[in-house]
Structure formats: structure tokens, C-alpha cells
């Protein structure tokens, strides 16, 4: 199957329409047999449910399509030969992924390496060794381009093949400091995103993104992770997706080892060297696990009753197209902001965590109470969101999750 | 069941007779119904098998009995109420154990903590925390009194109850530096040995001893252990004895973590805190596992045909009584030798390992080839034997086991 340009635009319009996430997209396709028909039917369907829906205008979809083309990227549709099979097998597989770099890297067998942004030197060293050894064994390394473990994993697999899954649009690289690394990765690897160009990643986009990191990969290795962290979310996704989870052990005296040790106690395979991953995944490479055989209702054209799942609460929220102001000459990345790192960063983190509790607090209140600059607080809050230790509520108020 | 003094002496004579190990002892008891009858029958039995056997003279057994009494110790016989049930359940349970200190400590639930002699500071710190927490939870800590992890485990459980299993006689404490620690342990805990007083431990006595460390305990925790080490032998014994094996994880970059990580991959329970041990062993404490129900043929007086197993190669070799020269005033311990420790010790170890290979080499040859003193080489060879990386053949020639 290959979509025509017109079909691809319809698909893009549908997935960028209000309230249409990957699962709803699939239901609509199954019910109406195609994106154009679904777009036609959606307003009436919404009206019947007592709701309204904002469809993505054709012009917005065309603009995204064209901007991506000028950036050197392309859109791959679920079911096309260039869509990675392991990703196709997950039940929230994005209908379209935007790809920069070598799309064929997505078709090679891959392993996700994820871990702490505040990684230890030893953790980064081990990650680099593991990524290099897995790369030599023929695996593409998938990660999230974050600082720390992700960066070490990508750096060590630039030459053998490295894929970054971004939480924002392909032109919204986070952290921006890793833009040069990403550029080097595109020679043998790729960057992908399900988000529209121009989409700045929010805290909640990162866990959503993590399902793609694990979903692209035959297995996921967690290298250093605190007990509550995005890496453990990725591991949970991997497990739910039926993929093998590996965790690197560490001393019980090292808080960075808590997540990995916990995963091992929960049944993850202990990984102390690349061979432990290779020997576990080799049977999959020899055809022991055919992702094609996993159910993919949509590709079979079955029309199911989509009404139950149309606005299924389990679906990921739809992501509208970027604001309709025409994008200027699209370019990869943005200006690196000055980050609050190192010892002072730790102090601000600790301060913000102390100031937050179960009662919602606004960022403005945090700035006042902390005596720190709004930029410092905004950055720190963002990082804490990424860590999954604080929660941003509608309206922007913050509460603390971790004890 | 309580043995009379006369019976106890007969038991002691029988187990100290040539070629009679714990399994043969059990077979003989089953066949002849008692130690006295077995002693009577043994010479003829040996003659029929075309062998001869040297029985332990009564006077030697009396001397050992009396020396132990003067040392403040006692002999506990398999099947007596004061014999620890978990140990009774192993198939090579010693018929008699010599005990110093509080014999009742042997009847409390216990956990073995074992690990590297060359332990890291972090490993010792973790061990101390684990031993203290397990002690507070009511467990006696069992270990082997070696340097490193064993020492940390015993030190931290002096007040709550700590049991040392010695590889030599109770008056042959190794390493002698730990004699003061052992003395403190005897207040709330105990030292036990299956070996005669005066028996200086040889390299092969340590793995033999390790079966008692695991056998006394409901579970065994390996804290830091190289891939080939006595601690892994203890873990293997624990597993064969149907006891739970726990291992403390560590960074794959730390060679001291190799053994523990390997054990976890093989199925050992990851232990990062005392709760992991306690929650696993609690069902045993609540009576979920009754060691009394394990087969103990001997106590049932069943007479089996012992001929097949009489000189069974699987049996542990018999240990004769100490040389018959009368022991002087028996005392705990010997003069501490000057040890070769630290950086120079490491250098000598590496040198000896380089000099050894598959072809047998004598200690004298090692001394000549190394240019080191006989004392240094003897000490180093002994330590390498303990590590299980070299093998001492009959006649004393040495070969290297580890690659």
C-alpha cells in the first residue's frame, strides 16, 4: 500500500482534527473506509454526540506537508512498506509519522536505550559501550534525544544508526543543545515525530512520545532511572506492547539505580552487557516473531462500529495543526535558551519541590515564593514535568506528584 | 532425642574414622542402627571391599571431647533438639557440630550474608545496613568470618545475633585478625564447626564449609562477589538445598558486581534492601516450610543397604581427629601471621596467577620463579585457593583454574 498525495493530505487532515487521536483515527477509518469519507462524516457524527468538532482545514495540512518537504522530511503512513512494523503493531500507532534523515533506518531491527537525564559518568560510559556493541551487532539505537543517557546512546550510535523520537515537531528539537548531534545522526539514522511542525513539546508530550520509543524497538533497555521517571514509563509501554524490557542493575546505594533494580525485581531482564540483549532478541530477528501477524484491523478494511471508541477516553488526545500563520523558511531547531544546570540547577529543583505540594500553585506564585527569576522557574518546572514528579493542571497550576 | 555421653563419643569416633563423611555416617547408622555397632562392623566391611580403615581411637575422641569442654564448647548431634532444623534437612548434614557461644542462637531463623573478601567500602556499608535491618527483624546473621563482606555482616549483627561457621577447628580461627570480633559475637551468637579442634583450614575446607553457611540459613544473600568465588559456591549450595538465593546488584562496570548480577540473571532474587529478604522469607517463618518434614532417614532408624554408598565418591571425605599429641591448654585462635595485603598483595597475586597455568607447579618453584619470600607465596597461594581460582593437587602441586 502507498497513499496518493491526496490521500496523505486527507489522512493528515483527519489526524490533525480536533479530538482525533490514533485510536479514534483507526476507528473512523474502519467505519468509513477512508480518511476523506471520515472527514465528511465527522461533523454529523459529533453533532449526534452533542459535540462539535473542528476539522483541520485543507490549507493547514497542505502547509504542514509543504513545510516538511522543504525541511527535507516526509510523512509515512501506517500500512505503507516504509512504516516500521514493530510500531505498526502497537494499538496507538500514529497514522502518520514525520521523518527526517534516512527513513530506511526505521526498517532495521532496533533497540531503545533510555535513562536518566541526570546520568552519572559511569552510566553514560556504560550506555556508550552498550550502544556501540549493539550497533556493531546490527541494531539501530532508538532514544529520546534527552540529555544524559539518551545523548550517550545517540552519540555512540551515530555511525551505526541512531533514531531520535521527538516529543515536539521535527523543527522543535529539545533540548536545543542536541541539535548538532541530531544533524550528525541523520546521516545514518533518522528523527521522527507524530507531532506537527512548529509544535513545542509540553511536559505531557514526553510520556506520550515514549510509547513510540518502545514501540519502534524490539526491546527497551533502561540504563539509569530513578524510581519515578520517564524511563520507567517507557519500560511500562514496552511491557504493555509485548516487547522485552531490559534493565541495567546498580548499587542499592545509588539512587540512580533504583528504577533499574525495581524493574529487574518486576521481571525485566538484567542487562550487564550487549550480549544479554542480543541473545534475547536474536530469536525475533530469525523470524520467531512476525509483527505482520499482529492484528491490524484497519489495513484489512473491516468496518467496525466506531461509535463506542470514537471519543474513547483511552485515546490519546488529537493534536491540531500548528497555528495557521505561515511558517517562515522552516529550519531545524531553535535558539538554545540558557539553561539552569549544575549545582545551582539542583538547588532550584529542590526549592521548587519544597514549595509544591498537593494544593495547586501557579508559576507566578512559585516565582514570588522562590525569589528566583521567572526563566529559572519556568525551566525548572518544565524539567520536573519531564521527570514526572510534578503535574501541570488545566490553567497551568502545579501540584507535586512524588512524595 | 538426646545422646548419652557414651553415644556421643561413639558418634565422634565414627565420624572421625578414616573415609567416613556425613553421608557414609548416615548410611552406616541406617545399616547398623547405631554408631557403636557401625564401629564394630566397619573393619570387616572394609576388608570385604578390599580396603582397610583406620578407626578413630576412643582416647582421641575423649581428648577432643574434653578439649572442647574446656574451651567452653559442646557437641550437638543430628536429631537432637538443639541441632538446627534447616541444617538437619541438608543431605550432607554433619552428624556432630561443635559449638561455642550461645547454642540457642542456632535455633533462631537466620539469613546468610556472604561476599567478597576484597569488598568495596560501599559493599561493606550496604552489608552492615542489611545485617542491622535483618537483625532488627529478628534474623540471626550467618557468615564465614572472612575479611570484607563477612566481617561487615558479623560486625553489624554482634548485638542481634551472629553465627560464624568456621572451616577449621573452633580453635583455628581464620583469619586470626577476626578473633576479637568472634569473641564479641559469642555473647549473643555462636561459632560452629564440623572439624576437629586443632584442624587448620586448608583451601578445600572453605567450599566444604560453605554448605553449612547456606544450610543453616533460610536464605543466602550474596553481596559482592566476583564471577568465580566462594560466595557463588555458597549460593549454589543454597539453591541445591532448596533455599532462597538473594543477590545484591551492582554496576556492570564494577567487577565485584559480576557474581551478583550473574546470579540474578540465573534466577536469584534481587536484594536492594532488607525488606526484599524479609518479605520472601516471612512465609517460612509462619510455618509455610517445615524442615522437620524433610526426609531424615536416620532418625527413623530405617536400616538400608549401605554398601552402595559406603565409600560413595559423592561423600565428603572423612576428617580424622587431630594429631594425638595432647593439646596444651586449648585456646581460641592462633598468632596472627603478617599478611600480604594492599597494593603489594595485589601485585603478588597477579604474579602468581601469571606464573601458574594448566601444568602443575610446586610452591617451591613459584618461590624461585617469583623472587618473593616463601611466606608471601604461601599466603598468596592460600588466598587464591580460597578464591577458587587455583587448585592444589595431591602432593601440593598447583594449577590455575580461572582463564
Short mmCIF file of N, CA, C and O in Angstrom, two decimals, chain B residues 27 57-58 60 65 87 92 98 104 107 120 152 194 213-214 223 250 285 289 296 337 364 402:
data_model
loop_
_atom_site.label_atom_id
_atom_site.label_comp_id
_atom_site.label_asym_id
_atom_site.label_seq_id
_atom_site.Cartn_x
_atom_site.Cartn_y
_atom_site.Cartn_z
N UNK B 27 24.61 -43.61 56.23
CA UNK B 27 24.37 -44.96 55.71
C UNK B 27 24.70 -46.02 56.75
O UNK B 27 23.94 -46.98 56.92
N UNK B 57 40.61 -43.84 67.50
CA UNK B 57 40.70 -44.46 68.82
C UNK B 57 39.82 -43.72 69.83
O UNK B 57 39.65 -42.50 69.75
N UNK B 58 39.29 -44.46 70.76
CA UNK B 58 38.44 -43.86 71.79
C UNK B 58 39.16 -42.73 72.50
O UNK B 58 38.58 -41.68 72.79
N UNK B 60 41.35 -40.65 71.42
CA UNK B 60 41.37 -39.41 70.64
C UNK B 60 40.03 -38.70 70.74
O UNK B 60 39.96 -37.47 70.87
N UNK B 65 36.69 -34.37 72.92
CA UNK B 65 35.50 -34.06 73.72
C UNK B 65 35.88 -33.19 74.92
O UNK B 65 35.25 -32.16 75.18
N UNK B 87 19.66 -27.01 59.00
CA UNK B 87 20.89 -27.74 58.71
C UNK B 87 20.63 -29.24 58.66
O UNK B 87 21.19 -29.96 57.83
N UNK B 92 23.99 -33.60 53.40
CA UNK B 92 25.33 -33.82 53.95
C UNK B 92 25.46 -33.14 55.30
O UNK B 92 26.53 -32.64 55.66
N UNK B 98 30.41 -28.86 66.49
CA UNK B 98 30.99 -28.27 67.69
C UNK B 98 30.55 -26.82 67.76
O UNK B 98 30.61 -26.10 66.77
N UNK B 104 21.67 -21.64 71.52
CA UNK B 104 20.27 -21.37 71.20
C UNK B 104 20.13 -20.40 70.02
O UNK B 104 19.08 -20.32 69.39
N UNK B 107 19.00 -21.89 66.84
CA UNK B 107 17.61 -22.31 66.67
C UNK B 107 16.72 -21.15 66.20
O UNK B 107 15.54 -21.35 65.91
N UNK B 120 34.36 -3.68 48.47
CA UNK B 120 34.45 -2.22 48.39
C UNK B 120 33.89 -1.62 49.66
O UNK B 120 33.15 -2.26 50.41
N UNK B 152 31.89 -7.44 57.76
CA UNK B 152 30.89 -6.36 57.89
C UNK B 152 29.56 -6.93 58.38
O UNK B 152 28.88 -6.32 59.21
N UNK B 194 32.35 -28.29 61.90
CA UNK B 194 32.25 -29.75 61.89
C UNK B 194 33.64 -30.38 62.01
O UNK B 194 33.76 -31.60 62.05
N UNK B 213 27.09 -22.87 55.84
CA UNK B 213 26.63 -21.48 55.90
C UNK B 213 25.24 -21.38 55.28
O UNK B 213 24.30 -20.83 55.87
N UNK B 214 25.09 -21.94 54.09
CA UNK B 214 23.78 -21.88 53.43
C UNK B 214 22.78 -22.82 54.10
O UNK B 214 21.60 -22.51 54.23
N UNK B 223 26.47 -10.51 48.51
CA UNK B 223 26.55 -9.05 48.43
C UNK B 223 27.52 -8.57 47.35
O UNK B 223 27.14 -7.81 46.47
N UNK B 250 24.80 -4.63 41.15
CA UNK B 250 25.79 -3.57 41.10
C UNK B 250 26.03 -3.16 39.68
O UNK B 250 25.53 -3.80 38.74
N UNK B 285 8.71 -18.36 58.02
CA UNK B 285 8.62 -18.17 59.47
C UNK B 285 7.22 -18.52 59.98
O UNK B 285 7.06 -18.98 61.09
N UNK B 289 6.99 -23.64 55.65
CA UNK B 289 8.04 -24.56 55.23
C UNK B 289 8.53 -25.26 56.48
O UNK B 289 9.24 -24.68 57.29
N UNK B 296 14.50 -37.55 56.74
CA UNK B 296 15.68 -37.74 57.56
C UNK B 296 15.68 -39.20 57.95
O UNK B 296 15.21 -39.61 59.01
N UNK B 337 49.47 -14.18 61.58
CA UNK B 337 50.65 -14.02 60.74
C UNK B 337 50.61 -12.63 60.09
O UNK B 337 49.56 -12.03 59.97
N UNK B 364 57.54 -24.38 45.83
CA UNK B 364 58.97 -24.05 45.77
C UNK B 364 59.34 -23.42 44.44
O UNK B 364 60.08 -22.44 44.37
N UNK B 402 41.05 -20.47 36.81
CA UNK B 402 40.44 -19.35 36.06
C UNK B 402 41.23 -19.11 34.78
O UNK B 402 42.42 -19.38 34.71
#
